[in-house]
mmCIF file with all atom_site columns, C-alpha atoms in Angstrom:
data_model
loop_
_atom_site.group_PDB
_atom_site.id
_atom_site.type_symbol
_atom_site.label_atom_id
_atom_site.label_alt_id
_atom_site.label_comp_id
_atom_site.label_asym_id
_atom_site.label_entity_id
_atom_site.label_seq_id
_atom_site.pdbx_PDB_ins_code
_atom_site.Cartn_x
_atom_site.Cartn_y
_atom_site.Cartn_z
_atom_site.occupancy
_atom_site.B_iso_or_equiv
_atom_site.pdbx_formal_charge
_atom_site.auth_seq_id
_atom_site.auth_comp_id
_atom_site.auth_asym_id
_atom_site.auth_atom_id
_atom_site.pdbx_PDB_model_num
ATOM 1   C CA . MET A 1 1   ? -126.900 88.715 12.185 1.00 0.00 ? 1   MET A CA 1
ATOM 2   C CA . SER A 1 2   ? -128.473 91.552 10.447 1.00 0.00 ? 2   SER A CA 1
ATOM 3   C CA . LYS A 1 3   ? -132.370 92.319 9.660  1.00 0.00 ? 3   LYS A CA 1
ATOM 4   C CA . GLY A 1 4   ? -131.661 90.916 6.148  1.00 0.00 ? 4   GLY A CA 1
ATOM 5   C CA . LYS A 1 5   ? -130.218 86.683 7.340  1.00 0.00 ? 5   LYS A CA 1
ATOM 6   C CA . THR A 1 6   ? -132.448 86.911 9.871  1.00 0.00 ? 6   THR A CA 1
ATOM 7   C CA . ALA A 1 7   ? -134.900 87.454 7.321  1.00 0.00 ? 7   ALA A CA 1
ATOM 8   C CA . ALA A 1 8   ? -133.353 85.226 4.893  1.00 0.00 ? 8   ALA A CA 1
ATOM 9   C CA . GLN A 1 9   ? -132.911 82.227 7.561  1.00 0.00 ? 9   GLN A CA 1
ATOM 10  C CA . CYS A 1 10  ? -136.252 82.302 8.460  1.00 0.00 ? 10  CYS A CA 1
ATOM 11  C CA . ALA A 1 11  ? -136.894 81.611 5.279  1.00 0.00 ? 11  ALA A CA 1
ATOM 12  C CA . HIS A 1 12  ? -134.956 78.148 5.368  1.00 0.00 ? 12  HIS A CA 1
ATOM 13  C CA . ALA A 1 13  ? -136.930 77.040 8.272  1.00 0.00 ? 13  ALA A CA 1
ATOM 14  C CA . ALA A 1 14  ? -140.317 77.714 7.078  1.00 0.00 ? 14  ALA A CA 1
ATOM 15  C CA . VAL A 1 15  ? -139.072 75.815 4.320  1.00 0.00 ? 15  VAL A CA 1
ATOM 16  C CA . MET A 1 16  ? -137.870 73.248 5.670  1.00 0.00 ? 16  MET A CA 1
ATOM 17  C CA . CYS A 1 17  ? -140.540 72.623 8.194  1.00 0.00 ? 17  CYS A CA 1
ATOM 18  C CA . TYR A 1 18  ? -143.016 72.453 4.958  1.00 0.00 ? 18  TYR A CA 1
ATOM 19  C CA . GLN A 1 19  ? -140.625 70.009 3.178  1.00 0.00 ? 19  GLN A CA 1
ATOM 20  C CA . SER A 1 20  ? -141.401 67.981 6.535  1.00 0.00 ? 20  SER A CA 1
ATOM 21  C CA . ALA A 1 21  ? -144.468 68.448 7.143  1.00 0.00 ? 21  ALA A CA 1
ATOM 22  C CA . ALA A 1 22  ? -144.754 67.573 3.536  1.00 0.00 ? 22  ALA A CA 1
ATOM 23  C CA . GLN A 1 23  ? -143.215 63.918 4.278  1.00 0.00 ? 23  GLN A CA 1
ATOM 24  C CA . GLY A 1 24  ? -145.310 63.019 7.728  1.00 0.00 ? 24  GLY A CA 1
ATOM 25  C CA . SER A 1 25  ? -147.297 61.282 9.552  1.00 0.00 ? 25  SER A CA 1
ATOM 26  C CA . GLU A 1 26  ? -150.697 62.238 7.969  1.00 0.00 ? 26  GLU A CA 1
ATOM 27  C CA . SER A 1 27  ? -151.899 63.888 11.029 1.00 0.00 ? 27  SER A CA 1
ATOM 28  C CA . GLN A 1 28  ? -149.333 66.665 10.484 1.00 0.00 ? 28  GLN A CA 1
ATOM 29  C CA . ALA A 1 29  ? -150.384 66.282 6.540  1.00 0.00 ? 29  ALA A CA 1
ATOM 30  C CA . ALA A 1 30  ? -153.640 67.279 7.529  1.00 0.00 ? 30  ALA A CA 1
ATOM 31  C CA . VAL A 1 31  ? -152.302 70.273 9.976  1.00 0.00 ? 31  VAL A CA 1
ATOM 32  C CA . LEU A 1 32  ? -150.145 71.671 6.742  1.00 0.00 ? 32  LEU A CA 1
ATOM 33  C CA . GLN A 1 33  ? -153.176 71.769 4.596  1.00 0.00 ? 33  GLN A CA 1
ATOM 34  C CA . ARG A 1 34  ? -155.471 73.600 6.758  1.00 0.00 ? 34  ARG A CA 1
ATOM 35  C CA . TRP A 1 35  ? -152.051 76.329 7.690  1.00 0.00 ? 35  TRP A CA 1
ATOM 36  C CA . CYS A 1 36  ? -151.706 76.039 4.079  1.00 0.00 ? 36  CYS A CA 1
ATOM 37  C CA . ARG A 1 37  ? -155.080 77.106 3.836  1.00 0.00 ? 37  ARG A CA 1
ATOM 38  C CA . MET A 1 38  ? -154.930 79.705 6.566  1.00 0.00 ? 38  MET A CA 1
ATOM 39  C CA . GLY A 1 39  ? -152.447 81.607 4.804  1.00 0.00 ? 39  GLY A CA 1
ATOM 40  C CA . GLN A 1 40  ? -149.342 80.176 5.959  1.00 0.00 ? 40  GLN A CA 1
ATOM 41  C CA . PRO A 1 41  ? -148.900 82.272 9.794  1.00 0.00 ? 41  PRO A CA 1
ATOM 42  C CA . LYS A 1 42  ? -145.761 82.979 11.228 1.00 0.00 ? 42  LYS A CA 1
ATOM 43  C CA . ILE A 1 43  ? -144.194 84.800 13.918 1.00 0.00 ? 43  ILE A CA 1
ATOM 44  C CA . VAL A 1 44  ? -140.628 85.533 14.559 1.00 0.00 ? 44  VAL A CA 1
ATOM 45  C CA . LEU A 1 45  ? -139.496 85.246 18.681 1.00 0.00 ? 45  LEU A CA 1
ATOM 46  C CA . ARG A 1 46  ? -136.374 85.417 20.006 1.00 0.00 ? 46  ARG A CA 1
ATOM 47  C CA . VAL A 1 47  ? -134.401 83.092 22.677 1.00 0.00 ? 47  VAL A CA 1
ATOM 48  C CA . ASP A 1 48  ? -131.205 84.513 24.113 1.00 0.00 ? 48  ASP A CA 1
ATOM 49  C CA . SER A 1 49  ? -128.244 81.440 23.910 1.00 0.00 ? 49  SER A CA 1
ATOM 50  C CA . TYR A 1 50  ? -128.367 78.643 21.629 1.00 0.00 ? 50  TYR A CA 1
ATOM 51  C CA . GLU A 1 51  ? -129.184 75.856 25.055 1.00 0.00 ? 51  GLU A CA 1
ATOM 52  C CA . GLN A 1 52  ? -132.464 77.701 25.115 1.00 0.00 ? 52  GLN A CA 1
ATOM 53  C CA . LEU A 1 53  ? -132.901 76.841 20.972 1.00 0.00 ? 53  LEU A CA 1
ATOM 54  C CA . HIS A 1 54  ? -131.785 73.316 21.422 1.00 0.00 ? 54  HIS A CA 1
ATOM 55  C CA . ASP A 1 55  ? -134.002 72.350 24.475 1.00 0.00 ? 55  ASP A CA 1
ATOM 56  C CA . LEU A 1 56  ? -137.362 73.739 22.352 1.00 0.00 ? 56  LEU A CA 1
ATOM 57  C CA . GLN A 1 57  ? -136.069 71.026 20.065 1.00 0.00 ? 57  GLN A CA 1
ATOM 58  C CA . HIS A 1 58  ? -135.945 69.088 21.806 1.00 0.00 ? 58  HIS A CA 1
ATOM 59  C CA . GLN A 1 59  ? -139.790 69.699 23.434 1.00 0.00 ? 59  GLN A CA 1
ATOM 60  C CA . ALA A 1 60  ? -141.094 70.091 20.138 1.00 0.00 ? 60  ALA A CA 1
ATOM 61  C CA . GLN A 1 61  ? -139.951 66.526 18.755 1.00 0.00 ? 61  GLN A CA 1
ATOM 62  C CA . GLN A 1 62  ? -140.941 65.268 22.154 1.00 0.00 ? 62  GLN A CA 1
ATOM 63  C CA . ALA A 1 63  ? -144.639 67.183 21.471 1.00 0.00 ? 63  ALA A CA 1
ATOM 64  C CA . ASN A 1 64  ? -144.603 65.628 18.170 1.00 0.00 ? 64  ASN A CA 1
ATOM 65  C CA . VAL A 1 65  ? -144.047 68.931 16.936 1.00 0.00 ? 65  VAL A CA 1
ATOM 66  C CA . VAL A 1 66  ? -142.032 69.448 13.101 1.00 0.00 ? 66  VAL A CA 1
ATOM 67  C CA . ALA A 1 67  ? -138.974 71.410 14.585 1.00 0.00 ? 67  ALA A CA 1
ATOM 68  C CA . GLN A 1 68  ? -136.164 71.959 11.835 1.00 0.00 ? 68  GLN A CA 1
ATOM 69  C CA . LEU A 1 69  ? -132.790 73.833 13.281 1.00 0.00 ? 69  LEU A CA 1
ATOM 70  C CA . VAL A 1 70  ? -131.568 75.848 10.394 1.00 0.00 ? 70  VAL A CA 1
ATOM 71  C CA . ARG A 1 71  ? -126.863 75.786 9.997  1.00 0.00 ? 71  ARG A CA 1
ATOM 72  C CA . ASP A 1 72  ? -126.154 78.799 8.063  1.00 0.00 ? 72  ASP A CA 1
ATOM 73  C CA . ALA A 1 73  ? -123.190 77.197 5.153  1.00 0.00 ? 73  ALA A CA 1
ATOM 74  C CA . GLY A 1 74  ? -120.671 79.957 6.079  1.00 0.00 ? 74  GLY A CA 1
ATOM 75  C CA . ARG A 1 75  ? -120.590 82.289 3.242  1.00 0.00 ? 75  ARG A CA 1
ATOM 76  C CA . THR A 1 76  ? -121.766 85.494 4.213  1.00 0.00 ? 76  THR A CA 1
ATOM 77  C CA . GLN A 1 77  ? -121.755 86.697 8.202  1.00 0.00 ? 77  GLN A CA 1
ATOM 78  C CA . LEU A 1 78  ? -121.415 83.330 10.195 1.00 0.00 ? 78  LEU A CA 1
ATOM 79  C CA . GLU A 1 79  ? -119.418 80.554 10.996 1.00 0.00 ? 79  GLU A CA 1
ATOM 80  C CA . ALA A 1 80  ? -120.083 77.011 8.855  1.00 0.00 ? 80  ALA A CA 1
ATOM 81  C CA . GLY A 1 81  ? -122.447 75.322 10.886 1.00 0.00 ? 81  GLY A CA 1
ATOM 82  C CA . THR A 1 82  ? -123.851 78.278 13.295 1.00 0.00 ? 82  THR A CA 1
ATOM 83  C CA . ALA A 1 83  ? -127.251 77.073 14.603 1.00 0.00 ? 83  ALA A CA 1
ATOM 84  C CA . THR A 1 84  ? -129.371 80.130 13.595 1.00 0.00 ? 84  THR A CA 1
ATOM 85  C CA . VAL A 1 85  ? -132.539 79.571 13.579 1.00 0.00 ? 85  VAL A CA 1
ATOM 86  C CA . LEU A 1 86  ? -135.543 76.823 14.576 1.00 0.00 ? 86  LEU A CA 1
ATOM 87  C CA . GLY A 1 87  ? -138.257 76.435 12.511 1.00 0.00 ? 87  GLY A CA 1
ATOM 88  C CA . LEU A 1 88  ? -141.110 74.671 14.901 1.00 0.00 ? 88  LEU A CA 1
ATOM 89  C CA . GLY A 1 89  ? -145.076 73.564 13.065 1.00 0.00 ? 89  GLY A CA 1
ATOM 90  C CA . PRO A 1 90  ? -147.118 73.922 10.651 1.00 0.00 ? 90  PRO A CA 1
ATOM 91  C CA . ALA A 1 91  ? -148.506 72.286 14.133 1.00 0.00 ? 91  ALA A CA 1
ATOM 92  C CA . LEU A 1 92  ? -151.993 73.400 16.265 1.00 0.00 ? 92  LEU A CA 1
ATOM 93  C CA . ALA A 1 93  ? -151.724 76.840 17.697 1.00 0.00 ? 93  ALA A CA 1
ATOM 94  C CA . THR A 1 94  ? -152.295 74.972 21.077 1.00 0.00 ? 94  THR A CA 1
ATOM 95  C CA . ASP A 1 95  ? -149.514 72.648 20.609 1.00 0.00 ? 95  ASP A CA 1
ATOM 96  C CA . LEU A 1 96  ? -147.102 75.593 19.817 1.00 0.00 ? 96  LEU A CA 1
ATOM 97  C CA . ASP A 1 97  ? -147.925 78.018 22.306 1.00 0.00 ? 97  ASP A CA 1
ATOM 98  C CA . LYS A 1 98  ? -147.093 75.174 25.116 1.00 0.00 ? 98  LYS A CA 1
ATOM 99  C CA . LEU A 1 99  ? -144.297 75.443 23.657 1.00 0.00 ? 99  LEU A CA 1
ATOM 100 C CA . VAL A 1 100 ? -143.164 79.330 23.018 1.00 0.00 ? 100 VAL A CA 1
ATOM 101 C CA . ALA A 1 101 ? -145.730 81.453 25.046 1.00 0.00 ? 101 ALA A CA 1
ATOM 102 C CA . HIS A 1 102 ? -142.994 82.078 27.102 1.00 0.00 ? 102 HIS A CA 1
ATOM 103 C CA . LEU A 1 103 ? -140.522 84.157 24.152 1.00 0.00 ? 103 LEU A CA 1
ATOM 104 C CA . LYS A 1 104 ? -140.793 87.732 23.371 1.00 0.00 ? 104 LYS A CA 1
ATOM 105 C CA . LEU A 1 105 ? -141.259 88.573 19.483 1.00 0.00 ? 105 LEU A CA 1
ATOM 106 C CA . LEU A 1 106 ? -138.505 89.802 17.362 1.00 0.00 ? 106 LEU A CA 1
#
């Protein structure tokens, strides 16, 4: 994906995660409010494969961390349905670190 496409996909993930947390449990809503007060921090990391992305999504769900997988609509660079980005959180930094500390910045 181009840098612009990556940025757009990350924006989709952020919106999807926000919506999920806003409609989630009371504890997710509280974490969402704290995340908003903190300036909505975001970090972009890379995985090496779809399998790694899928495993990370599963691990996040098991840990009760919001996880939203973005699939492309197929209008520009990618085939429709291609998984592009996994949004995680908002969540406590300690919970996210357990999932992604081994990943590198994009």
